[in-house]
Short mmCIF file of C-alpha atoms and ligand atoms in Angstrom, two decimals:
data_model
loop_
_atom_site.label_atom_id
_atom_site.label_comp_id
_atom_site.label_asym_id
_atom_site.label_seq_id
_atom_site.Cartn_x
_atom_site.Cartn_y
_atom_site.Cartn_z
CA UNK C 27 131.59 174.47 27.67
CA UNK C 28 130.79 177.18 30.02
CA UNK C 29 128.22 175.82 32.85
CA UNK C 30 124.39 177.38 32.52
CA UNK C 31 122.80 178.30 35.53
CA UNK C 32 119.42 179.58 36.03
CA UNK C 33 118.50 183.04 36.84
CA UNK C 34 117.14 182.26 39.95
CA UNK C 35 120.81 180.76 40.94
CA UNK C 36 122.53 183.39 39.35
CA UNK C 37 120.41 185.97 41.85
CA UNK C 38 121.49 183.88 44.96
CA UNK C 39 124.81 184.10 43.66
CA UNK C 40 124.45 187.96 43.07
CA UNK C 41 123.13 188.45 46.52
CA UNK C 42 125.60 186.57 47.94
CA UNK C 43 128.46 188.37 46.76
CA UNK C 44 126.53 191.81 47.91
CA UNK C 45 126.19 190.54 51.51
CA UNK C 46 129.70 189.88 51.54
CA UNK C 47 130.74 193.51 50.10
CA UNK C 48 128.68 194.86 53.53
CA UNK C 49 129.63 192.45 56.13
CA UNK C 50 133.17 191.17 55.49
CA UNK C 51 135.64 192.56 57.36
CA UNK C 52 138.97 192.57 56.17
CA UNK C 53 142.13 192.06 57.98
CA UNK C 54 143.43 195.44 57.13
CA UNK C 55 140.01 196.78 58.69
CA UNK C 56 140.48 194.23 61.40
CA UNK C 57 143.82 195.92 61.99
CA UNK C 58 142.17 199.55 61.79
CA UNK C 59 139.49 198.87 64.36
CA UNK C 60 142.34 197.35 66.69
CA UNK C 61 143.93 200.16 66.75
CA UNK C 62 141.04 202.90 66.51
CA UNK C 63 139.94 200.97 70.07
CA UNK C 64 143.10 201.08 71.78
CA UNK C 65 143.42 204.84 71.28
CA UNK C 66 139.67 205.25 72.29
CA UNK C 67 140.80 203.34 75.01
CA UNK C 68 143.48 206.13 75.96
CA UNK C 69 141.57 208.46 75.49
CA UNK C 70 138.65 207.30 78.03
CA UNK C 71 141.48 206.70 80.90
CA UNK C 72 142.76 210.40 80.56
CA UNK C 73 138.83 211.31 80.61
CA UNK C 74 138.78 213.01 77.61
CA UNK C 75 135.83 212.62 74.74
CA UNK C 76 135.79 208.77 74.15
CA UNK C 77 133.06 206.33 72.90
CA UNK C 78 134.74 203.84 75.84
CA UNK C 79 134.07 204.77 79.50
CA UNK C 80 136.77 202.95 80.92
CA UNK C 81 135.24 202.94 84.61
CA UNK C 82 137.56 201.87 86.78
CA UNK C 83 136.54 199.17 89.31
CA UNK C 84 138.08 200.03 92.49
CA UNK C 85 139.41 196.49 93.02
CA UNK C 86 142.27 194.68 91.67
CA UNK C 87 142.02 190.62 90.64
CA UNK C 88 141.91 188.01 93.49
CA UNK C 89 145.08 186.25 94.82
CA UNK C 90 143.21 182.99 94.93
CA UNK C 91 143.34 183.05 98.61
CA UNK C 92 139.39 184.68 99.47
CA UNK C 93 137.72 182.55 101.99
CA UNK C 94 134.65 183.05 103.57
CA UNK C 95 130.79 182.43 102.63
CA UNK C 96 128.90 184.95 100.84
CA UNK C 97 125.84 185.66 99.11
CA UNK C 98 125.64 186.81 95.11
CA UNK C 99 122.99 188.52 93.42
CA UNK C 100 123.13 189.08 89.97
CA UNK C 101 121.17 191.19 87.74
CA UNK C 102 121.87 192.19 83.89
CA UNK C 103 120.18 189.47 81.75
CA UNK C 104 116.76 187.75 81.54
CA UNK C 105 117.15 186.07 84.50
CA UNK C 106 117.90 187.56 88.43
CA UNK C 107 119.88 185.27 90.24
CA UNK C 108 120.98 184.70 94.17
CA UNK C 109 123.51 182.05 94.72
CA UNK C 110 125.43 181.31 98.61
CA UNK C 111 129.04 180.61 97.76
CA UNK C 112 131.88 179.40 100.05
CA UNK C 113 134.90 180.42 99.11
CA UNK C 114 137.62 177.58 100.30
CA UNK C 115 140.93 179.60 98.91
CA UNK C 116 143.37 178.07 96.83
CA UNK C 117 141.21 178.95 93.78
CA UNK C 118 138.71 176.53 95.29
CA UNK C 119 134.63 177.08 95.77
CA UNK C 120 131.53 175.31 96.74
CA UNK C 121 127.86 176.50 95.46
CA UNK C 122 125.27 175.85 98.20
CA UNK C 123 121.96 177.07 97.03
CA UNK C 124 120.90 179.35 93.59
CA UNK C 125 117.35 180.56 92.62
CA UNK C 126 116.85 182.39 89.58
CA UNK C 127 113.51 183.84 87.83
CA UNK C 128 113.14 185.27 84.67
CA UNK C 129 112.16 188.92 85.25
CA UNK C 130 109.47 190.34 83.10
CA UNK C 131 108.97 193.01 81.01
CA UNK C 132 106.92 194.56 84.09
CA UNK C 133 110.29 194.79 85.84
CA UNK C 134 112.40 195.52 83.03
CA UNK C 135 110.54 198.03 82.04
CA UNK C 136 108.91 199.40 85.45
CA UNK C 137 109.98 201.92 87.70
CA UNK C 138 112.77 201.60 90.39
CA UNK C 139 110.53 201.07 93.27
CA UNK C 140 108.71 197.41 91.78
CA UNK C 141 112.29 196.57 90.72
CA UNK C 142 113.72 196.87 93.95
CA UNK C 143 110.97 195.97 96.06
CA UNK C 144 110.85 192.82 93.91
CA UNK C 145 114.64 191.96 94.42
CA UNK C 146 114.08 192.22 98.03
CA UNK C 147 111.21 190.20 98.29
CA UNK C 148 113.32 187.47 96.20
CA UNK C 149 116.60 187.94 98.51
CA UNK C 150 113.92 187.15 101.56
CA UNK C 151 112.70 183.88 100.15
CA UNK C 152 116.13 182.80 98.96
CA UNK C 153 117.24 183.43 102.87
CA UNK C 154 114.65 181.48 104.60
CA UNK C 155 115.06 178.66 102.01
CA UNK C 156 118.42 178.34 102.62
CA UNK C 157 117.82 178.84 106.30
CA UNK C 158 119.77 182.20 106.58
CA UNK C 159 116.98 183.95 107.98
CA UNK C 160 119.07 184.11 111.94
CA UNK C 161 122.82 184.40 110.63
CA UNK C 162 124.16 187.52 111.44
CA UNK C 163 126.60 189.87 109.05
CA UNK C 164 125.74 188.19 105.49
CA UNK C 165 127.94 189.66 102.87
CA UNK C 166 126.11 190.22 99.52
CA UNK C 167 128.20 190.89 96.04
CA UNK C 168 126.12 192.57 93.32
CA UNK C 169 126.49 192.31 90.24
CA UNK C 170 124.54 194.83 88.30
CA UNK C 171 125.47 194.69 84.34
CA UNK C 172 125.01 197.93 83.34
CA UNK C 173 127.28 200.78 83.17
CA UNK C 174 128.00 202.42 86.91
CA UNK C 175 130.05 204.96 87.14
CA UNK C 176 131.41 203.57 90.95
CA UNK C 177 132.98 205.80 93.51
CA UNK C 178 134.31 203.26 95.49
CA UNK C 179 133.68 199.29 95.59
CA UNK C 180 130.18 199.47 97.56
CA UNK C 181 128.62 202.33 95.41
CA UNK C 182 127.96 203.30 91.90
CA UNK C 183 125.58 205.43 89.95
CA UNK C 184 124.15 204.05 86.90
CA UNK C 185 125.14 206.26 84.03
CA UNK C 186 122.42 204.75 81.75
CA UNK C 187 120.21 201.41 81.04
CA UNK C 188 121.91 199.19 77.65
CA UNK C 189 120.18 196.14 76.41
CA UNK C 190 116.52 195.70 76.63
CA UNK C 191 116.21 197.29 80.78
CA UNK C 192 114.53 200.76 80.80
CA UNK C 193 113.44 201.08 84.70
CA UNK C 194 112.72 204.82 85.55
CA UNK C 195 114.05 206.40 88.62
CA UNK C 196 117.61 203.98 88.55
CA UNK C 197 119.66 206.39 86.15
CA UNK C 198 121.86 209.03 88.07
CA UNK C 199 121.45 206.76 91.44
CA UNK C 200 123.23 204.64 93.57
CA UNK C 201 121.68 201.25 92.45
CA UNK C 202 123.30 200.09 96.02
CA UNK C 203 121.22 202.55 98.32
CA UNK C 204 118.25 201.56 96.51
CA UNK C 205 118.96 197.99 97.30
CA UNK C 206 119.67 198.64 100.42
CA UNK C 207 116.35 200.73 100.97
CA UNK C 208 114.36 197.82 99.64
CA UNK C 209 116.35 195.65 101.80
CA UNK C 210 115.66 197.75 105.11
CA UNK C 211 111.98 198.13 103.94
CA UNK C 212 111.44 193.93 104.03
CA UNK C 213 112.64 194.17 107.45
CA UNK C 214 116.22 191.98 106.26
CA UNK C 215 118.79 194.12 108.29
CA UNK C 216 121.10 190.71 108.23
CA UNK C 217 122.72 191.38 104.96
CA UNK C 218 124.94 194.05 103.83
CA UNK C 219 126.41 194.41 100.12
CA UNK C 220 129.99 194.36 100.34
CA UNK C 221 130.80 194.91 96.10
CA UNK C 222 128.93 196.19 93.48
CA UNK C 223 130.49 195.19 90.29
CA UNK C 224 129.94 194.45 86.68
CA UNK C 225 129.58 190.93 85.12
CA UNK C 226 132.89 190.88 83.20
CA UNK C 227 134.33 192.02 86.46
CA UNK C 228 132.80 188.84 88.08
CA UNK C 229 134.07 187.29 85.10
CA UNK C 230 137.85 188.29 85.69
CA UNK C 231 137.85 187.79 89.31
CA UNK C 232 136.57 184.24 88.71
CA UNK C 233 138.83 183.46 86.02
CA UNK C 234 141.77 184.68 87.48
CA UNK C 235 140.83 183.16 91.08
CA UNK C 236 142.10 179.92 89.30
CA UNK C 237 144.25 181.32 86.67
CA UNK C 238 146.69 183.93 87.60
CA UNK C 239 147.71 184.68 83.94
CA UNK C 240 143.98 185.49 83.30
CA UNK C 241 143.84 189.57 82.93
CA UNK C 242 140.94 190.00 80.58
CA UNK C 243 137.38 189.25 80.66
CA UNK C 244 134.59 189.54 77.84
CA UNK C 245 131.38 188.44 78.08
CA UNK C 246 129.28 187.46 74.59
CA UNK C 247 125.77 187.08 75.21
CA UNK C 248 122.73 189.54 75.37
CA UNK C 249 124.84 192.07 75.87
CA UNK C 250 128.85 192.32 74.90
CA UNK C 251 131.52 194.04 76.97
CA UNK C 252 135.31 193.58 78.64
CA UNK C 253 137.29 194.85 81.17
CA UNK C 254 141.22 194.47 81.40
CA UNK C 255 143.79 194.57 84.22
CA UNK C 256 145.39 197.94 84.41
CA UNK C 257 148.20 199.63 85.67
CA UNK C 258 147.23 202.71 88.26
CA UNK C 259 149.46 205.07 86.41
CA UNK C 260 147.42 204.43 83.33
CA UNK C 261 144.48 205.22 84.51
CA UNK C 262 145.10 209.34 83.90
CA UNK C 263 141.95 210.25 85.07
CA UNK C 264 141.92 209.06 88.46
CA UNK C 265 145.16 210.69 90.06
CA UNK C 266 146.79 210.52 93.76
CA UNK C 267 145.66 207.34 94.41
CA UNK C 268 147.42 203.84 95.51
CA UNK C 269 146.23 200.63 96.18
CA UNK C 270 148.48 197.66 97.17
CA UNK C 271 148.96 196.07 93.84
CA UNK C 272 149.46 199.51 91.49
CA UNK C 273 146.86 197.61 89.50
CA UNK C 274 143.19 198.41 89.10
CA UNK C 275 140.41 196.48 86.94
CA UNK C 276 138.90 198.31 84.67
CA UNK C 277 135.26 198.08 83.19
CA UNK C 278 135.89 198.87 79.65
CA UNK C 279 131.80 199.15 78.36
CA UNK C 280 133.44 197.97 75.03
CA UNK C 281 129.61 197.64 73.56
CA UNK C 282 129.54 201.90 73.03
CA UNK C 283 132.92 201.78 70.84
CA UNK C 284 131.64 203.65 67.63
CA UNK C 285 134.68 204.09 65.35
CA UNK C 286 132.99 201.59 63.15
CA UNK C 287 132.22 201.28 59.72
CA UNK C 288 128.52 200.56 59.64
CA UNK C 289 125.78 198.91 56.66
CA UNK C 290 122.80 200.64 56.01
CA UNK C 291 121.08 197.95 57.94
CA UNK C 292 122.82 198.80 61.09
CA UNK C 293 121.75 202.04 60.68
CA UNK C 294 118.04 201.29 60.51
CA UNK C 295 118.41 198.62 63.59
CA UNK C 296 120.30 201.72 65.28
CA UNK C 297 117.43 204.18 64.39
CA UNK C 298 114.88 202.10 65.54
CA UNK C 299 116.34 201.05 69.21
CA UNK C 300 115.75 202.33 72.45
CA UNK C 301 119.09 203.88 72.50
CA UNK C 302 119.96 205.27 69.34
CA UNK C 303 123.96 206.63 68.68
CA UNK C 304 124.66 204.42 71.37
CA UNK C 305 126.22 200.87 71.94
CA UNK C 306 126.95 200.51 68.48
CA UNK C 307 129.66 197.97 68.80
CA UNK C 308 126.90 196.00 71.02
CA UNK C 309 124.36 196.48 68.37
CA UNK C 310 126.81 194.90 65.36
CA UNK C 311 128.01 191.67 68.03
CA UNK C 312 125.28 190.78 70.91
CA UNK C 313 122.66 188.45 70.78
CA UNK C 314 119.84 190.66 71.28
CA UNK C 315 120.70 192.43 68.28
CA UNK C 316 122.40 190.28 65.59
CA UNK C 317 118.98 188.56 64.56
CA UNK C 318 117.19 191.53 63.72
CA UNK C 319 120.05 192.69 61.90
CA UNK C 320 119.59 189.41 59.49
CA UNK C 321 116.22 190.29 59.67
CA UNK C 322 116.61 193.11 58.07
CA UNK C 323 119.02 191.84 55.68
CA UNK C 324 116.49 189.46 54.58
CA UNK C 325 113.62 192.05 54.40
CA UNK C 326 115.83 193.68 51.48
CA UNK C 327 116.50 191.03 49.64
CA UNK C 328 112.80 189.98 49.69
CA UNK C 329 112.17 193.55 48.08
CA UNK C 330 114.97 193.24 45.63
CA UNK C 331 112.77 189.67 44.60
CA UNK C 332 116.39 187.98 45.71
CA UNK C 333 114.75 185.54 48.47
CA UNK C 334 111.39 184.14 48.29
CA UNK C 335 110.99 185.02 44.95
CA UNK C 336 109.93 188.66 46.92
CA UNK C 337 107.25 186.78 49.09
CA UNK C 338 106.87 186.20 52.98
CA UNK C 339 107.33 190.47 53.73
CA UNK C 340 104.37 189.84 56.07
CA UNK C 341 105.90 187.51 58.05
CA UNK C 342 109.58 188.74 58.05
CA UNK C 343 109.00 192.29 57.96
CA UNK C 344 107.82 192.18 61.41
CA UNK C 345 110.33 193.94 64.33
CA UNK C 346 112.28 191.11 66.23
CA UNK C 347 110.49 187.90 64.99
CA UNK C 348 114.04 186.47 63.75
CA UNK C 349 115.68 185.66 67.37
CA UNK C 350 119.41 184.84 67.32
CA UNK C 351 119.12 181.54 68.26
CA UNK C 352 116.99 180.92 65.07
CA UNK C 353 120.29 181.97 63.43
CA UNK C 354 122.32 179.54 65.65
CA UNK C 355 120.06 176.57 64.45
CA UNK C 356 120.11 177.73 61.00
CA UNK C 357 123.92 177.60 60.88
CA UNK C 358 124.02 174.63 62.16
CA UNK C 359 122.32 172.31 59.49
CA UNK C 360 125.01 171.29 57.34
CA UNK C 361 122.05 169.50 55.16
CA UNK C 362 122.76 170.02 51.48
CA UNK C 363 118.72 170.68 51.20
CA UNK C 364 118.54 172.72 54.57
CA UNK C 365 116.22 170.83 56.53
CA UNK C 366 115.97 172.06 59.43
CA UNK C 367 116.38 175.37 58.53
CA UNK C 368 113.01 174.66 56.31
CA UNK C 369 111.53 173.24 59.74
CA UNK C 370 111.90 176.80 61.77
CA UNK C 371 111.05 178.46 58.51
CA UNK C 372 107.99 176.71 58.71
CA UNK C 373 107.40 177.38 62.66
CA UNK C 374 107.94 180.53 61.81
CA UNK C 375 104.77 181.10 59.37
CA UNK C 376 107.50 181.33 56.35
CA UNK C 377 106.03 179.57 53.31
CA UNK C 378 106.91 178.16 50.43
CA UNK C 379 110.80 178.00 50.75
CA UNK C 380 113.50 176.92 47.89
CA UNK C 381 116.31 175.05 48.89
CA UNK C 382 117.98 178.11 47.51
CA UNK C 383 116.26 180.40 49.99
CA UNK C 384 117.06 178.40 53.02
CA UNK C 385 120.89 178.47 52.06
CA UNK C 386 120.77 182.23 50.90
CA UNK C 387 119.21 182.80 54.52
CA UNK C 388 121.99 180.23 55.97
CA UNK C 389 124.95 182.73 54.30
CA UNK C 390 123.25 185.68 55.53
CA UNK C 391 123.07 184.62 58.93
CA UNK C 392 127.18 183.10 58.51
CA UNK C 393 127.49 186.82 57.15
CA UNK C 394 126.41 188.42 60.14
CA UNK C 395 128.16 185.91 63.04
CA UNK C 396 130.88 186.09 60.90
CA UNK C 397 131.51 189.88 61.14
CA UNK C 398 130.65 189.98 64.68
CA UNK C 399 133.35 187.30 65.35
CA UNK C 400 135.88 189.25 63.47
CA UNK C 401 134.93 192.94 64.98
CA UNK C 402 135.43 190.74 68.53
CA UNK C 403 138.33 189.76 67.87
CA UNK C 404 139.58 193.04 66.31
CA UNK C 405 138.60 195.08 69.36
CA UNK C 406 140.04 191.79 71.52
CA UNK C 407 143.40 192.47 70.00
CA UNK C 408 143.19 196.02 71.02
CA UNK C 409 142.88 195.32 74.59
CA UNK C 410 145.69 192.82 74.27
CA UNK C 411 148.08 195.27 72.61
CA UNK C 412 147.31 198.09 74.91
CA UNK C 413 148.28 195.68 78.13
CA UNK C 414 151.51 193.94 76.33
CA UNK C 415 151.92 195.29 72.23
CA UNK C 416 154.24 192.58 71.45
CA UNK C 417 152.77 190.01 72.89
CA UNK C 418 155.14 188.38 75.24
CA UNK C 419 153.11 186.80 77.24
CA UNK C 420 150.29 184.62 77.74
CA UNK C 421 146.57 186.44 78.53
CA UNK C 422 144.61 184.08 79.63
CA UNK C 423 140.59 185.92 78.52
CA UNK C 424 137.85 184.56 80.11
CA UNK C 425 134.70 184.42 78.32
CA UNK C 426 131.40 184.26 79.14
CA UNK C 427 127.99 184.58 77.64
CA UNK C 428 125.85 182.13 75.12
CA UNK C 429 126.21 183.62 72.38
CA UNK C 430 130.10 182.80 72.57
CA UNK C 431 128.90 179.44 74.20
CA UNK C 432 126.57 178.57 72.21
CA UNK C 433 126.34 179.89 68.27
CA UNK C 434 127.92 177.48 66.15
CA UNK C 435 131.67 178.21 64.67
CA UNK C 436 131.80 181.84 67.07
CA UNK C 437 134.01 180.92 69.19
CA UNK C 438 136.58 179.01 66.17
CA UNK C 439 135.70 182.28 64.18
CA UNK C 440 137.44 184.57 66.90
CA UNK C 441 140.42 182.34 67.33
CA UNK C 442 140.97 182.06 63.73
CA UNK C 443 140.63 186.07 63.61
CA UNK C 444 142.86 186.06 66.05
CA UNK C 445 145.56 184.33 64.77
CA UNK C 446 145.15 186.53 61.32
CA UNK C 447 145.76 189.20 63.28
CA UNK C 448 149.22 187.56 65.60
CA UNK C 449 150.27 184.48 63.21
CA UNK C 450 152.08 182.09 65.73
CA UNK C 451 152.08 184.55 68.59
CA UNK C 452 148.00 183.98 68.76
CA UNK C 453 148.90 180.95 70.54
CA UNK C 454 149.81 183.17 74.02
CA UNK C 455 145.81 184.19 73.91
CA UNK C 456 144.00 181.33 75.32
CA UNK C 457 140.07 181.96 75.36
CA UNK C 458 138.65 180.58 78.52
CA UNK C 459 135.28 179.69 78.80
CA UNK C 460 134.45 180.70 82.35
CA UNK C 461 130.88 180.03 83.13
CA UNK C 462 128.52 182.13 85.65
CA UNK C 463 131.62 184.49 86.23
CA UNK C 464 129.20 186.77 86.89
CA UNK C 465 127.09 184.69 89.69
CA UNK C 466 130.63 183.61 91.42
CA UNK C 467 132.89 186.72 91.07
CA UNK C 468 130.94 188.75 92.89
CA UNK C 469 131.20 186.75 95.95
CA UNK C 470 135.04 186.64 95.13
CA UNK C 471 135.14 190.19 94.93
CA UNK C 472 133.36 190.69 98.09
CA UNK C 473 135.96 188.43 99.88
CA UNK C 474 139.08 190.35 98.79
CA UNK C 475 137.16 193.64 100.20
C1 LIG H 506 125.92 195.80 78.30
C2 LIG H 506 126.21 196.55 79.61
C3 LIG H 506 127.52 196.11 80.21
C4 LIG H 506 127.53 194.59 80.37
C5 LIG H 506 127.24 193.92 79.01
C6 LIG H 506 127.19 192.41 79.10
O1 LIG H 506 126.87 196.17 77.36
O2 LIG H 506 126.24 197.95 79.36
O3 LIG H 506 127.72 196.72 81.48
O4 LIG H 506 128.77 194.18 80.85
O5 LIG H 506 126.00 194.40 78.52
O6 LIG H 506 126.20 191.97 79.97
#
């Protein structure tokens, strides 16, 4: 006898299957975007038209062997953060002091001069706490996670603000003279910035201080982005020169890649952001975007009477309420009634949920994660192939960022994509979680200079 369900199931059911028609990616799209990124990559090293800048980061990976103490400031996230590092070779390092404040939308959002003056003002405290005020020829490493276009390791214009930062006056500057202004303004003429570099370039020079097979770095969190080891001849568009190694690091700014099939939803979230057209990769992966895409996902099937029985649109249909941690919790209740999920629900203002609901909203959110794992992984395998397309040998890929650290099943989801994509030969990409990459490298990077 056939089994009955109710309508109400059979709309969950319904809905289900329609998230999964938008959001699953196959593994012959998997295979498509792969290879769509690696000749985007090409294309951005010989400077032609490419969604991927490819900037390359006029240093090479540490030999282990940088000694030395140094400073690190690091800007690119919620937080701004100073750290003094000593750098004892032999892949070894001691932390000595950090500080970190959460910098508000006034600064975020402000103009160059409070940003700046503000940084200063922090590296001053951070000096006389640590009792650096008197020590003479302090070198600083920045790392500034944004896109600079560098022309050499102590300089870089931005090209423009991604994630949530939109500071006027910093776009088409050297964000190193207008540290360095700041600097000379609070009287600190004690510290000089030796590197300017990008968190997943912190990222790789830490991971591959300790790990010379480590060659690629991507960092999950707010934000999403990688940069690879690269031969010199590759890099087309920057001719003539040498360096010691015939290897460069290059800042890929994966999060623009745009040869990508998007859901209507995306296209709404895209509309809607500061940026729109760009960081579209970022906007389908990061985890200051993939909440509001759920969001949004819900909102429609609250209209189409599939969730809530079409209630809770005042709550929900609100910009940004649904946070991506909310989805990490949610994913992680493996109740059969959804508990906890019904708890946030509740925090959030949402009445009046079914059981149904909560795990309708549990396989949206899995819907979501689950593509972004699978797009990171795809574009992951492109940067692979392009270094070594048979995949000889191992690539260590250090990873940083909480969305990869901390959303339930991510970090599984990419492996397992992974190994879809390679079979056995997955097993020479070991993902290496390589925490505050982006606080440490920069001092690293400063000591090879
Ligand atoms: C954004 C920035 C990029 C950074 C990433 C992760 O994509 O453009 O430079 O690496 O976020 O923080």
């Amino acid at each position: 006898m056939p089994v009955k369900i109710s309508v109400h199931e059979r709309s969950v059911r319904e809905s289900v299957l329609y998230q999964d028609k938008n959001f699953y990616i196959s593994l012959a799209q998997m295979r498509r975007i792969s290879r769509d990124f690696r000749s985007e990559m090409a294309r951005g090293l010989a400077g032609d038209k490419s969604s991927l800048k490819m900037i390359p980061a006029y240093v090479d990976k540490p030999s282990g062997n940088e000694a030395g103490r140094f400073i690190a400031l690091d800007l690119g996230g919620t937080n701004l953060r100073i750290l003094q590092l000593e750098l004892k070779g032999k892949g070894r390092i001691l932390k000595h002091g950090e500080k970190k404040v959460v910098l508000g939308e006034k600064y975020i959002k402000g103009t160059a001069q409070s940003l700046f003056d503000f940084i200063a003002g922090f590296i001053k405290d951070f000096l006389r706490e640590e009792g650096l005020e008197q020590t003479s020829g302090l070198m600083l490493g920045f790392t500034f996670s944004f896109p600079i276009q560098q022309s050499g390791i102590a300089s870089g214009i931005l090209v423009h603000w991604t994630k949530d930062f939109s500071v006027s006056g910093v776009v088409g500057k050297d964000v190193v003279v207008l540290l360095e202004a700041a600097l000379k303004k609070k009287g600190i003429q004690n510290v000089s910035v030796a590197a300017l570099v990008n968190d997943t370039v912190g990222t790789l020079a830490a991971g591959s201080y300790k790990d010379p097979a480590c060659d690629i770095a991507v960092i999950l969190g707010t934000g999403t982005n990688a940069c690879y080891q690269e031969k010199l001849s590759n890099i087309l568009k920057w001719p003539g020169r040498k360096s010691k190694t015939g290897k460069m690091i290059v800042n890929i700014e994966w999060g623009n890649f745009n040869k990508i099939q998007l859901t209507e939803y995306d296209r709404l979230l895209d509309k809607k952001s500061d940026n729109p057209g760009f960081q579209i990769l970022e906007k389908m992966v990061s985890g200051m975007y993939l909440g509001e895409i759920a969001r949004l996902l819900m909102v429609d099937l609250i209209k189409r009477k599939l969730l809530f029985r079409g209630g809770n649109l005042a709550v929900l249909g609100k910009e940004k309420i649904f946070k991506t941690e909310y989805m990490s919790r949610i994913e992680f209740d493996n109740s059969a009634e959804g508990v906890d999920i019904e708890a946030l629900l509740k925090g959030l203002k949402v009445a009046d949920s079914s059981a149904q609901d909560r795990l309708l909203i549990k396989s949206i959110c899995a819907a979501v994660s689950t593509r972004a794992t699978r797009i990171s992984a795809a574009v992951l395998a492109g940067v692979i192939t392009k270094i070594d397309p048979s995949l000889s040998r191992r690539h260590t890929v250090a990873v940083d960022g909480s969305v990869y650290e901390k959303y339930p099943g991510f970090a599984g989801n990419i492996e397992a994509a992974l190994k879809e994509l390679f079979g056995k030969k997955s097993r020479n990409i070991v993902l290496k979680v390589t925490k505050d990459g982006s606080g440490i490298g920069a001092a690293i990077i400063a000591g090879i200079v």
